[in-house]
Every structure is written in C-alpha cells, then in structure tokens.
Coordinates of C-alpha atoms in Angstrom, one line a residue:
Chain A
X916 CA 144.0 8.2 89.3
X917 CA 142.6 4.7 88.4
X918 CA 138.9 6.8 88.2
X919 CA 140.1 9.3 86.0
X920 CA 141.7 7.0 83.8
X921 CA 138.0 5.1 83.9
X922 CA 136.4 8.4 83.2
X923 CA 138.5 9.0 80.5
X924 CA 138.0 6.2 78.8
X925 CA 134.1 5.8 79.2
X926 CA 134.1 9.5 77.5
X927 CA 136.0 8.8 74.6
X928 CA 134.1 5.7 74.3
X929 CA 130.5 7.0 74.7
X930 CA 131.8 9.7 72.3
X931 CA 131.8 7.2 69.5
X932 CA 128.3 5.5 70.7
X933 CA 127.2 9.0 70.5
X934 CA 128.3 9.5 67.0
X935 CA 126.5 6.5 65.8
X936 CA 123.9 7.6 68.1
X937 CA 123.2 10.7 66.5
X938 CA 122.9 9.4 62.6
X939 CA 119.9 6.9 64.2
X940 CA 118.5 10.0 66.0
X941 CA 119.2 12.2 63.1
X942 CA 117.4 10.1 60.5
X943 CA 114.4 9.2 63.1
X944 CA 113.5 12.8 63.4
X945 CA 113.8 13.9 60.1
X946 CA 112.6 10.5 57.7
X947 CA 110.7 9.4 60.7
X948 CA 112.2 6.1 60.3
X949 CA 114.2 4.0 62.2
X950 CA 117.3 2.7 59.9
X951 CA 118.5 -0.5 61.2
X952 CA 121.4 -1.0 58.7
X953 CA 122.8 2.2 60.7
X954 CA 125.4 0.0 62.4
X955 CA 126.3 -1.9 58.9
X956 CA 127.4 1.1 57.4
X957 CA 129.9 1.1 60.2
X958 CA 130.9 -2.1 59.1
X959 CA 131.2 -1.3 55.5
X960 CA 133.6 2.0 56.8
X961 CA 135.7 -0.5 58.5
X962 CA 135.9 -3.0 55.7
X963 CA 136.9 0.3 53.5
X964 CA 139.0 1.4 55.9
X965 CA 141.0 -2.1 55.7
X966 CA 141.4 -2.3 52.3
X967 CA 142.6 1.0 51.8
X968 CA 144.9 0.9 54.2
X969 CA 146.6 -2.2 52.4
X970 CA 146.6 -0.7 49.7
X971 CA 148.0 2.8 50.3
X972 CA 149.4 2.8 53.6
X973 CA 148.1 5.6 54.5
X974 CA 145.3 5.8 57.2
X975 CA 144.0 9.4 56.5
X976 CA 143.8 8.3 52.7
X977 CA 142.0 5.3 54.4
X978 CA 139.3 7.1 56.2
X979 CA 138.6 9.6 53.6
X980 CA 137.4 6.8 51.3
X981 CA 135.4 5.4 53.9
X982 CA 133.6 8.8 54.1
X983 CA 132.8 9.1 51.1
X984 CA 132.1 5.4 50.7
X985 CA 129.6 5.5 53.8
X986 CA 128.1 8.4 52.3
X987 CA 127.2 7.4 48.9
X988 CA 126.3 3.6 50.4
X989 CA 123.6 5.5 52.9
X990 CA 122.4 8.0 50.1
X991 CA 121.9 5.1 48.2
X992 CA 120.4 3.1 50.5
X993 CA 117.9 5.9 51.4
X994 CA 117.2 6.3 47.8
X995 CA 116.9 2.5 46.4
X996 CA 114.9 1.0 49.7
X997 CA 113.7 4.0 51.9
X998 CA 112.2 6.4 49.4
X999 CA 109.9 4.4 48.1
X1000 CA 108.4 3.9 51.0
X1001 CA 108.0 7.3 51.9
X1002 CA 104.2 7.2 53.4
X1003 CA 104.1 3.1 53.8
X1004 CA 103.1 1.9 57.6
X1005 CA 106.5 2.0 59.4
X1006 CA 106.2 -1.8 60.1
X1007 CA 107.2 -1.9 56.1
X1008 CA 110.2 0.7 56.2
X1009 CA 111.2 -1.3 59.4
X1010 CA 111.3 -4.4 58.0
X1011 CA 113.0 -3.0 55.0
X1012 CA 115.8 -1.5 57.2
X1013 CA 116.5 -4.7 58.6
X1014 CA 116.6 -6.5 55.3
X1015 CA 119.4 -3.7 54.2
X1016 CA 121.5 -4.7 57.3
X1017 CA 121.2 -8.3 56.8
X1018 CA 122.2 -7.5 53.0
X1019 CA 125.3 -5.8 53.8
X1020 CA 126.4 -8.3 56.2
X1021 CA 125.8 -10.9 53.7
X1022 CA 127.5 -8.8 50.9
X1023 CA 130.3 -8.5 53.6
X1024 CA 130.7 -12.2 54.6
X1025 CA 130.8 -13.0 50.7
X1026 CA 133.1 -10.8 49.8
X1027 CA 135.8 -10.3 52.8
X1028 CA 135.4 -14.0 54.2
X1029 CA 133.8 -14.6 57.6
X1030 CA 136.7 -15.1 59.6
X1031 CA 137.8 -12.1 61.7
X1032 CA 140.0 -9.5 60.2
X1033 CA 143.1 -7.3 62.3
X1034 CA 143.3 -3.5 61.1
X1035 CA 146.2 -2.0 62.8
X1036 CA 147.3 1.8 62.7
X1037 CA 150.5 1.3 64.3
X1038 CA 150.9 1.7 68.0
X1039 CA 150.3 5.5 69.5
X1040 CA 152.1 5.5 72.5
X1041 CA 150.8 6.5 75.8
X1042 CA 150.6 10.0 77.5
X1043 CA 151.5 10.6 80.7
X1044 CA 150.4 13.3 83.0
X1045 CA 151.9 13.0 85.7
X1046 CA 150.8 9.6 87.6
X1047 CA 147.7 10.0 84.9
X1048 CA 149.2 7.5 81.9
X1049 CA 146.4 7.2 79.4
X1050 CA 146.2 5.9 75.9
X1051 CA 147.1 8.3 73.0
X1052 CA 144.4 6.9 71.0
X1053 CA 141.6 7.4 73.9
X1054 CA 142.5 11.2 74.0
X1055 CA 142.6 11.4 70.3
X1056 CA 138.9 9.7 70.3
X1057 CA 137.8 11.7 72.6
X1058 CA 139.2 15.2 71.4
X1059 CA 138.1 14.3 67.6
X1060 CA 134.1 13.0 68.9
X1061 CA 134.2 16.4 70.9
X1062 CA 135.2 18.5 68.3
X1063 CA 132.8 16.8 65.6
X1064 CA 129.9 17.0 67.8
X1065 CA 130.4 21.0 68.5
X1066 CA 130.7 21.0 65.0
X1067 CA 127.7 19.7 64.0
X1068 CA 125.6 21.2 66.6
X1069 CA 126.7 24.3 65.4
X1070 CA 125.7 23.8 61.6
X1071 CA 122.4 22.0 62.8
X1072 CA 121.8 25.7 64.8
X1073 CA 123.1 28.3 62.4
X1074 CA 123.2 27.3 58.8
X1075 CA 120.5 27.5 56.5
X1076 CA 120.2 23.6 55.7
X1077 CA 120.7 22.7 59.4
X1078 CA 117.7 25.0 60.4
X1079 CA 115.8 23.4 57.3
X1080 CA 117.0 20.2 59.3
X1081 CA 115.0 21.1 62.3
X1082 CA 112.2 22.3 60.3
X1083 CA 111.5 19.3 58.4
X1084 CA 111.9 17.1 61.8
X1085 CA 109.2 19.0 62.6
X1086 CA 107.0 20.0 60.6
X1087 CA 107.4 18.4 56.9
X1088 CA 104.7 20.1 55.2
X1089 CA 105.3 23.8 56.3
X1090 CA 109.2 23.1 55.3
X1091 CA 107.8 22.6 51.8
X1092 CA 105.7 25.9 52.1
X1093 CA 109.2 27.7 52.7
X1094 CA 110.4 26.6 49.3
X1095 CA 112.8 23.9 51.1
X1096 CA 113.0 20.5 48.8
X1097 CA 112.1 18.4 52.2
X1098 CA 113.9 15.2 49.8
X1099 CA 117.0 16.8 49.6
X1100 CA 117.1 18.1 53.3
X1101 CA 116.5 14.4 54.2
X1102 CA 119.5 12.8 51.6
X1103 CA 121.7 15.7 52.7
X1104 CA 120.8 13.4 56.3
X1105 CA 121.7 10.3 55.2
X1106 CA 124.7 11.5 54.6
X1107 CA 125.3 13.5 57.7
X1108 CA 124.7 10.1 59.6
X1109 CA 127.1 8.1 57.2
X1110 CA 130.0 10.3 57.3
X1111 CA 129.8 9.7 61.3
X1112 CA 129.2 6.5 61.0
X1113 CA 132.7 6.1 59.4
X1114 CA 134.6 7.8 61.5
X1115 CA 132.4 5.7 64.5
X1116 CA 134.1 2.8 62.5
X1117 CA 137.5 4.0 62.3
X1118 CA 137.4 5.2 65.9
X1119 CA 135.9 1.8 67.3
X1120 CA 139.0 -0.1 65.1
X1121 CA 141.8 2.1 66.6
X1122 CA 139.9 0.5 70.2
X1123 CA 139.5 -2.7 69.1
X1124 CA 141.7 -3.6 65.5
X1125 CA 139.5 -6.3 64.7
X1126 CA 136.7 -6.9 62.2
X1127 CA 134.2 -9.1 60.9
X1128 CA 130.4 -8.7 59.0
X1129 CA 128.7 -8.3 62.3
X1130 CA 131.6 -5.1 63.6
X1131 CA 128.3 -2.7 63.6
X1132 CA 125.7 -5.1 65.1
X1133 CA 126.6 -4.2 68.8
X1134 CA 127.9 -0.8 68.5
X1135 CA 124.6 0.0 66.2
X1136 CA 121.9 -2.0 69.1
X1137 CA 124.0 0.2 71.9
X1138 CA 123.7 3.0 69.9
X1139 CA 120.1 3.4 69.2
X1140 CA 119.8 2.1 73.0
X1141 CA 121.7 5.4 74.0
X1142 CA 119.4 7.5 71.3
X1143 CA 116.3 6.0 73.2
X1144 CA 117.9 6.6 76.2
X1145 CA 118.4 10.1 75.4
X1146 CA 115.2 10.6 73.6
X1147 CA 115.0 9.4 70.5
X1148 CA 114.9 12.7 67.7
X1149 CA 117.1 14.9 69.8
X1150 CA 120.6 15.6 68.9
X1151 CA 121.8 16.5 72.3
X1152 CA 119.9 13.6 73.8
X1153 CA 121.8 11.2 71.1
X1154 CA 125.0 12.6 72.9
X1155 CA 123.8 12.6 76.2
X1156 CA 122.9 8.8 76.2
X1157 CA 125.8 7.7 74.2
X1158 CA 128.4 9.3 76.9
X1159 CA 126.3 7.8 79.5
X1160 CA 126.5 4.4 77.8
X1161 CA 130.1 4.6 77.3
X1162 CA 130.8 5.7 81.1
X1163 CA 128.3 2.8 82.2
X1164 CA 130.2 0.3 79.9
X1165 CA 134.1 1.7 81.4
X1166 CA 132.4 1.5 84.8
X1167 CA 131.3 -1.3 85.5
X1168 CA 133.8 -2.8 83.8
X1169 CA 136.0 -2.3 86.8
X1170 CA 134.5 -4.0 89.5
X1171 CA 135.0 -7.7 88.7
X1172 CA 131.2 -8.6 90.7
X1173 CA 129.4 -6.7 88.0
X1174 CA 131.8 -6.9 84.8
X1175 CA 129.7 -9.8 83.0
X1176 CA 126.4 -7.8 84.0
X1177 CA 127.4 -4.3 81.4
X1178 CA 125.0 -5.1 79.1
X1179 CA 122.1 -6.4 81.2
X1180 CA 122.7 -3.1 83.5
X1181 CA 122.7 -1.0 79.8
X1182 CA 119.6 -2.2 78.5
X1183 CA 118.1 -2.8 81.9
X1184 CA 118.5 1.0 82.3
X1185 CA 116.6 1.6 78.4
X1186 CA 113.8 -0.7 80.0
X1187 CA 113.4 1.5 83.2
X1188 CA 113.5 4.9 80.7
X1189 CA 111.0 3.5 78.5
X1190 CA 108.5 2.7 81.4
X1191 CA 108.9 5.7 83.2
X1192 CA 109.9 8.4 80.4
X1193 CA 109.0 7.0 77.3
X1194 CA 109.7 10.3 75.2
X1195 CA 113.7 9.4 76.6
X1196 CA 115.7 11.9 78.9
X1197 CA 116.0 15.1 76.4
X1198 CA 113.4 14.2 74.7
X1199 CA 110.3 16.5 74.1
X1200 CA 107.0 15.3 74.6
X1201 CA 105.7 15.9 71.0
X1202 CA 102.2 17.4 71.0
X1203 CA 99.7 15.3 69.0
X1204 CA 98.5 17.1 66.1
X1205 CA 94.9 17.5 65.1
Chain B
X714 CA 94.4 36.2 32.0
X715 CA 94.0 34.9 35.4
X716 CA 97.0 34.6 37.8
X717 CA 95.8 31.5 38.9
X718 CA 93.6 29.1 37.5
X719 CA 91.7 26.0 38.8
X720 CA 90.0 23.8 36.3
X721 CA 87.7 20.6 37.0
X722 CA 90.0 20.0 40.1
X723 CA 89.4 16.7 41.3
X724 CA 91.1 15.2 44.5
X725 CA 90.6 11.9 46.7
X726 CA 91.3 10.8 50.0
X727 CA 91.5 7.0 49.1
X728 CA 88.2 6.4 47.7
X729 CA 86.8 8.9 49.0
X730 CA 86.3 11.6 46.5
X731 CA 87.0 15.1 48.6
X732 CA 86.9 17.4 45.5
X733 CA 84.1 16.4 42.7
X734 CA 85.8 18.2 39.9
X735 CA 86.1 22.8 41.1
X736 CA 86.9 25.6 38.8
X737 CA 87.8 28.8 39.7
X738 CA 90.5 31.5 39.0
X739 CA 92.5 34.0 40.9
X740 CA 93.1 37.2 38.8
X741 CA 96.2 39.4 39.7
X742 CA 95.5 41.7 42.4
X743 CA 92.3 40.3 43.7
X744 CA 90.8 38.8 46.8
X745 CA 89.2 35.7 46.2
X746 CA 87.7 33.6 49.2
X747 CA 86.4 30.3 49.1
X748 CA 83.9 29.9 51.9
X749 CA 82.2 27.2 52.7
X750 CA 81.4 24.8 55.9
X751 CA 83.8 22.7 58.1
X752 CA 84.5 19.4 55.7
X753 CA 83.6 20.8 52.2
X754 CA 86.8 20.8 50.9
X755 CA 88.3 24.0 51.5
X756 CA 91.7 22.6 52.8
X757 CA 91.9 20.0 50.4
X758 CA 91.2 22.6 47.7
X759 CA 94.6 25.1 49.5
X760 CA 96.7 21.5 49.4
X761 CA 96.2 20.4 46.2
X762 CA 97.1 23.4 44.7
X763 CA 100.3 23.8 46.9
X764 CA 101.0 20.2 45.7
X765 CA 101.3 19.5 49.0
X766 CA 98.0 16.8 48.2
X767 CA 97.8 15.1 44.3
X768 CA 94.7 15.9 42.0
X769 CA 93.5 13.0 40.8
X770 CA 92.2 15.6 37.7
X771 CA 92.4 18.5 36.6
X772 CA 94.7 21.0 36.2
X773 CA 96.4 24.1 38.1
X774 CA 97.7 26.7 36.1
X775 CA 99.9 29.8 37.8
X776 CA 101.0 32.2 35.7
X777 CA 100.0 30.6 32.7
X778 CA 102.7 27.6 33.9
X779 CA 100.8 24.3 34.6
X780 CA 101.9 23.5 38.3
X781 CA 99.3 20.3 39.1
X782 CA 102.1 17.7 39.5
X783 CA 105.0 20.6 40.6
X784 CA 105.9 19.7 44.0
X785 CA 105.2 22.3 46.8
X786 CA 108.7 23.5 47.6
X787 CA 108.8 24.7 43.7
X788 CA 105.7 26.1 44.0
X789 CA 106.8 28.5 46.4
X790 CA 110.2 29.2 44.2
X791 CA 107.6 30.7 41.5
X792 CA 106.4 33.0 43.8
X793 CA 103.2 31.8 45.8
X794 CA 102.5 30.4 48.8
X795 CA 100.4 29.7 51.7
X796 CA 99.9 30.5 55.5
X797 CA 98.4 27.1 56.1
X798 CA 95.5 26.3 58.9
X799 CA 96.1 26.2 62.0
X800 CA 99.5 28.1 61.7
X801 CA 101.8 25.5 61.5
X802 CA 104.6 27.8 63.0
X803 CA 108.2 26.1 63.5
X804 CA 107.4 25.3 67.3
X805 CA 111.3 24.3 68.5
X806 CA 112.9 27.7 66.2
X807 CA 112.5 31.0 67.5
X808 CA 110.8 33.8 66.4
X809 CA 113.2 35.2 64.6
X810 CA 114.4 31.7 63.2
X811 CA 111.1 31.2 62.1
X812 CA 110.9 34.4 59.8
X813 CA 114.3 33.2 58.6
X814 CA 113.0 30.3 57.4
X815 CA 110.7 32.0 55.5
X816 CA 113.2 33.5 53.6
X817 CA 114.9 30.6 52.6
X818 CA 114.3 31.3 48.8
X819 CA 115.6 34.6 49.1
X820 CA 119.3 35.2 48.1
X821 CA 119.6 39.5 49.0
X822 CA 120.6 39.0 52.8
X823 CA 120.3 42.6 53.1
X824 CA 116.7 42.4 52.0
X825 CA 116.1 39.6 54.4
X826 CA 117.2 41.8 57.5
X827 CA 115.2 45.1 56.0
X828 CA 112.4 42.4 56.0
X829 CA 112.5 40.8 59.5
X830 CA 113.0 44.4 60.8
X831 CA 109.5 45.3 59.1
X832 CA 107.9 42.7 60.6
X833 CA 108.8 43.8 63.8
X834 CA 107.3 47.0 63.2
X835 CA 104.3 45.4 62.0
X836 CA 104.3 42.9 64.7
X837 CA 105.8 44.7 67.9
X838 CA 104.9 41.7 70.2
X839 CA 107.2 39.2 67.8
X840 CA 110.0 41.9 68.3
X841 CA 110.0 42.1 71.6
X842 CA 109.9 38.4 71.6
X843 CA 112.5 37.7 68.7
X844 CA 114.7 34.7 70.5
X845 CA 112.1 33.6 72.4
X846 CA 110.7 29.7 71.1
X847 CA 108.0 29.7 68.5
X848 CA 106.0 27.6 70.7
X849 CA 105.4 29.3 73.5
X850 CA 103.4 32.1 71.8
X851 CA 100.0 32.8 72.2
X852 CA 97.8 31.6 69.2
X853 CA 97.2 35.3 67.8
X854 CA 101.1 35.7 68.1
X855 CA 101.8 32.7 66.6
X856 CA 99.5 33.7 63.8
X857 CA 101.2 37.1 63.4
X858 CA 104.4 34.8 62.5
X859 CA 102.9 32.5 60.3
X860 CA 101.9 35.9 58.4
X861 CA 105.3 37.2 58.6
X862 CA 107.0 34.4 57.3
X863 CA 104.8 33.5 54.5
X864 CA 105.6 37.1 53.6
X865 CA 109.2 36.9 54.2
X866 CA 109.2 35.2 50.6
X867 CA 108.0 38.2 48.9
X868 CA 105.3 35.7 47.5
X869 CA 102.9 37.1 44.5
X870 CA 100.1 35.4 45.1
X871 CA 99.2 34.5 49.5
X872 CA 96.8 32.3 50.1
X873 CA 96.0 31.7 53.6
X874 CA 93.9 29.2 55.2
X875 CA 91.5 30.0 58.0
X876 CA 93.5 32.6 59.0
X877 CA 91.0 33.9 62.1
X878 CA 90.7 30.6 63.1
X879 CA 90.6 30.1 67.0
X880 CA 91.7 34.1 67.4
X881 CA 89.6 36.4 69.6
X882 CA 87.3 39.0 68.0
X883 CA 89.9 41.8 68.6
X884 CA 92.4 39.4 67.0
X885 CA 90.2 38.4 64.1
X886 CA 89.9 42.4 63.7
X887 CA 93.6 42.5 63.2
X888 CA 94.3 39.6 61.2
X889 CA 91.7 41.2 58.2
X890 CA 93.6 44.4 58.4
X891 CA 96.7 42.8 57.7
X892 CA 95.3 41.4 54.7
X893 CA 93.5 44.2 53.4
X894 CA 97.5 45.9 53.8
X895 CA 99.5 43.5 52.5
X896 CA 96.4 43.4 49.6
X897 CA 97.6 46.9 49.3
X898 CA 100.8 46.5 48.7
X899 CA 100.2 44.6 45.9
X900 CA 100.4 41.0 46.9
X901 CA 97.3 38.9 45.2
X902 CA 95.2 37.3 48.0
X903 CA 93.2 33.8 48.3
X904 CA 91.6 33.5 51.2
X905 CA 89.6 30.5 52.7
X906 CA 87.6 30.9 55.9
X907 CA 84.6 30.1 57.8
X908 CA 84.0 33.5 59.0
X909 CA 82.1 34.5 55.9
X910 CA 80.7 38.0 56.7
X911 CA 84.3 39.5 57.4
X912 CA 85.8 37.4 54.7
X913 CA 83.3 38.2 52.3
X914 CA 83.4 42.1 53.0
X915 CA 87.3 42.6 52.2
X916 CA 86.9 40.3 49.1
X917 CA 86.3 41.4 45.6
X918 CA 84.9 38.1 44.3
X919 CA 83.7 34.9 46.1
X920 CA 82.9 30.9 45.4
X921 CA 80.8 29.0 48.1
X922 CA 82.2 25.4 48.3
X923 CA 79.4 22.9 49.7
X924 CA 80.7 19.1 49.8
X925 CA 83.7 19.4 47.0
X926 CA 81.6 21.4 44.4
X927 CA 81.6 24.7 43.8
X928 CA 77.8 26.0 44.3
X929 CA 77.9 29.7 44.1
X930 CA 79.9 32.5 42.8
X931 CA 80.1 36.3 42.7
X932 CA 81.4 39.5 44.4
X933 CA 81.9 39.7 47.6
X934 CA 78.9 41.9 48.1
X935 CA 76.5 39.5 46.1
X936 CA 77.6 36.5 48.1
X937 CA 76.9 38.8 51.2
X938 CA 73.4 39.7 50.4
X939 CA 72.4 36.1 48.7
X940 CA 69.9 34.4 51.0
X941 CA 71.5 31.2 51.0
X942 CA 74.9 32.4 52.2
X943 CA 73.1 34.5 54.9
X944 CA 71.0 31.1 55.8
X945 CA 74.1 28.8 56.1
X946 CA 76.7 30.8 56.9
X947 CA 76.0 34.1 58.1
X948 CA 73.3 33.2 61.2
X949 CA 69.9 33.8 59.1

C-alpha cells in the first residue's frame, strides 16, 4: 500500500513538472528559444495567487487572476525582450531570457520582501480507500494535470491554431505561405505556456504553502531537465519526462540511503540521456535542412 | 494592367547583393517562368516577393496593391502564393492535415472538404495515403501535396519554385501537366525552374535571370529557339 501511495504521489507530482515542462518545450519548438524566466512566471502566479487570496478569500478568484496575470506577464515578456530578437544568435535571446528571470526575481524580492511567505488553502482532508489513505490535494493534482494535459493534446491535434502550432514548430516559412500570421501563433504560445505555468504555481503551493522570489528556480531547472529528458520540442516527451521526474523524486525519497542523492540521481540521469540520445527520449531526430 | 508587377527589385544577403535591381510583370492568366542557372537569383527573386525575404529596393505591386513590405502570411490572404523549392511539405502532419493547412484562409468548410476530395481524385496515391505522415512520402508524392495544398487556398496567382526538382522524368511529365490544368482552370502561373525546355514550352512569356539581373526576355518560343538559352541551358 506504502508503493502505491509513492506512486501516487510521484504522478501527481511529475504532473506539475510536466506542466511547466511543456510551456519550456512548447516555446522551444515553436520560438526556437529556450525561456529561462519560465520558472519566474511561476513565481509571479504564486505571488498573485497570495495576494488575491488575502484579499478576496476566495482561491478560485485567486487562481484566475494568476492566469490571466501569467498570461499577459509572458505575452509581454515575449513581446518587450524576445521579439526583437527574432533572428539574433541564440547566445543573445539566451542571455536575455536569463536577464528576464533575474528581473522578476528582483522585482519580486523588492516588492513582496525576501523572507518566505505561507499561502494556505485550508486543509483538504484525506481519502481513504480502504487501507489506501492519500492526500485530497495529491488526487486533485493529479486528476486536474491529467485532465489539462488531454486537453491540450487534443487542441494541439485537432484545432486549427494547434495544427498551425505544429506547423510553425516546424517549418516557419511554409506556415507563412499558408496565410498563418507565424507571430501570433507564437504569442498565442506564450500564453499557452503561462496559463500552465500558473496553475504549475498554484498546484506546487497547495504541496508546499510556502513562497519566496526563487519558488520557480527549482521547479523551472527540473522542469526543462524533464523536457530534455523527454526530448526537448515534443509535447508528449515534456510529459513523459516530467512524470518520470516526479516518480524518481517520490521514489527515492523513500529509501533513507539514497534520499539526499534525488537530485544528483535526476540530473545524473539528463547527463546519461544527453550522451547517449541527445535528441531526448520522444524526441525526433530532426533532419538537417539544406 | 499586369497582375503582378516587379520593378528594379533589389535584394541582399548581408552585403552581398543577390538581386541587382529586376523588372518583370505577371499579366492575369499567363505563364511566366524565370529560368536561369543554380545561384542567379531565382529563389531570392520567389522570396522577396512572398515577403518571406526584404527588398532592399524596389517595389512589388499585386493587383495594383503595393505588397514589398506586406508580410507573407498577408500575402497569401490577397490571394497568391507559392509551392516553395524543395517542397517544404508539413513532415510530422498527415496528408490530409497537410491539405488542411492549406486551407487555413478559407472560411466555407464545405468548400474545404469538396476541395480535399478533388485532390484525391487528382492525386489518387495521396488518397489512398490520407492519414499516413507527410514525411514518409516519396519526393513525387510529397510534391503532389505541396501542389495540393498551395491550391487548397484557391490562390489567383501560383507561383511555384522548381517544381520538377529531384522528380523522375515520368514525374517531371506529370508535374507540367498539372500546371498546364490548373493554368486552365484559370489560376495565373509563375514558374521558376532549371528545366528550361519543358518550362519554356508550357509558358507564354519568359525572362532569363543570370547573376541577379534579368538578361533576356520573350515568349516562350523565342527563349526556346535563342542560341544563348539553347548554349547555357538547353545542352547546345
């Protein structure tokens, strides 16, 4: 029973590296760049999150205006920083993307104080199933990451701006010969990646109710681990690698020799993917254009 | 008054100056070819007016509408666009998610299915292989696509670039014939290719290009019996 309650766990936590996981993947494929500040606009949802909640009481109210806060903040972002860019050497939109996250985190430290921050939702309760007692708030994780992630793979497969999605991952220049404003397709992104990247913030709060201006750092690094991991550019590879992350993580966690090893054993694994399969585990061997 | 009009186009690659300043026009229900050798600026010529490439000078008029700084996906809205070279097919959609795509400027679903379902009459190989992925066709299949869907936007003027490129003789055979019928049916053709003799017989007028300038002009049967295209494009 101990297992499944492990398993359990490590699913609805990979769920939520996956989520953040697949806004790094999504962006890489379609802007070709890889967004550092990803993991501070989780910050920035859990900030919102908090001060909403203070002021309202009400935590759905609470994590629709981080939505929509993460999404204008990442539209924004793409717009004011990335956009410009748009055809510098990647070393520049790197370097960029890592000055947004240090901004945010600054703007964050500044204006919410550096100490440590509790954001409670009220206790859930436990379910039991039989001997199987588990957390409310795990199985609500887990049902919700599930649910978003069929959702999105279904709009990604069968709606017009989800095929242009695809498309323009892969081919920028035919997209525009289809009439498709490739710009658009790649703020419409942005904010695809934000939106999870709240909800990542909200679900990683109801784990853990504390925050600070470094909340995203780790989730964000173990995140675009797992999308390496995965195969960095693939949507089901994003998912694939945060699960396995978040199974690793609950895993070894329970055998006391290994415990402080979790992290060396998680990037120790990215090391041994990038030297053996470089293009990641779902991830397609592109074909290099003449 | 032409349908589309290129005036003292002049495009570079960095410094380097790919197109010294061409003119030529594309009246309505023509085929025009530009032919010319690997490097003389046929491509750049296709991209700059797509907007997919920015002219340095010069303009491109469509329709009497100046498009030379319209981005390419607006282009395409006015009704012209461009099977580019080397296919460029959507390699992880399938077949029939590729002709979709095509039609992403159309709003008459109906029309849409009426449309894919007369492609796969055209093309019965790309029926038969509807859900299978884009990139696992053969080159002349993956052609045939990229023919379909450009056409999928009901465009008014096609331009298509090197469309035999790569393609058996057989296939080359069957890739003019679909432009001489979609030609036909009304749709305004510029073509650019390096097989001149079968270019130049389907086309009613013809410009040489030779190192970003525009060198020689004339019908189609002109070009084909002037000496210097035989000598450096037709094998003497």
């Amino acid at each position: 029973m101990d297992i499944l309650t492990t398993l359990i766990n490590g699913l609805s936590q990979g769920g939520v590296y996956a989520m953040i996981a697949i806004g790094y993947t999504m962006v890489y494929g379609i802007a070709k760049m890889l967004n550092f500040a990803h993991g501070d606009i989780i910050m920035v949802g859990g900030y919102t999150l908090l001060i909403f909640l203070n002021m309202t009481g009400n935590p759905l109210i609470a994590i629709a205006a981080a939505i929509v806060l993460c999404i204008v903040l990442g539209v924004v972002i793409e717009k004011v920083a990335y956009k410009p860019l748009r055809g510098a050497s990647p070393l520049a939109v790197l370097i960029t993307a890592i000055g947004v996250s240090y901004l945010l985190q600054s703007i964050a430290q500044i204006t919410q104080g550096s100490n440590a921050k509790m954001v409670t939702f009220g206790d859930m309760g436990v379910l039991k199933f039989g001997e199987l007692v588990i957390q409310t708030k795990t199985v609500v994780t887990l049902i919700s990451t599930i649910v978003i992630m069929v959702a999105l793979s279904i709009f990604i497969k069968y709606s017009k701006t989800g095929r242009a999605m695809i498309a323009t991952s892969e081919d920028r220049a035919a997209t525009q010969l289809m009439g498709i404003n490739v710009n658009k397709i790649i703020t419409i992104t942005f904010a695809i990646g934000s939106a999870l990247a709240a909800l990542a913030g909200f679900f990683s709060l109801l784990e853990t109710p504390q925050i600070s201006s470094t909340f995203g750092a780790m989730p964000g690094i173990k995140a675009f681990t797992a999308a390496v991991i995965g195969g960095i550019g693939s949507i089901p590879g994003a998912m694939f690698g945060g699960i396995l992350l978040g199974l690793i993580e609950c895993f070894t966690a329970k055998v006391p020799a290994i415990a402080p090893y979790t992290g060396a054993i998680e990037f120790g694994i990215l090391i041994i993917i990038l030297l053996v399969k470089p293009s990641g585990i779902l991830g397609k061997k592109r074909r290099e254009k003449v | 008054m032409a349908l589309l009009e290129v005036k003292d186009l002049e495009v570079y690659y960095g410094v380097i100056q790919a197109l010294k300043g061409i003119s030529f026009e594309v009246n309505k229900g023509e085929i025009v070819t530009l032919i010319g050798a690997n490097g003389a600026g046929k491509t750049t010529t296709m991209q700059s007016i797509m907007g997919l490439i920015p002219a340095k000078a010069g303009s491109v008029t469509y329709n009497g509408q100046d498009i030379t700084k319209m981005p390419g996906h607006k282009i395409v809205h006015l009704g012209m666009t461009q099977v580019p070279e080397g296919r460029h097919v959507f390699q992880e959609l399938t077949v029939y998610e590729n002709l979709i795509m095509g039609a992403y400027t159309q709003k008459d679903q109906k029309q849409v299915k009426r449309d894919i379902e007369e492609i796969y009459t055209r093309f019965p190989r790309l029926g038969e292989r509807k859900n299978q992925i884009a990139g696992t066709l053969s080159g002349g299949e993956q052609q045939m696509l990229a023919m379909g869907r450009a056409m999928m936007c009901h465009p008014d003027l096609l331009m298509l670039d090197e469309p035999s490129m790569g393609l058996s003789p057989l296939l080359v055979d069957q890739v003019f014939d679909i432009i001489k019928d979609y030609h036909k049916q009304g749709t305004t053709i510029l073509l650019v290719e390096q097989n001149a003799g079968k270019s130049l017989a389907v086309s009613d007028r013809a410009y040489v290009l030779e190192n970003g300038r525009i060198v020689l002009s004339g019908t189609g049967e002109e070009l084909l019996k002037s000496d210097e295209v035989k000598k450096a494009y037709l094998g003497g």
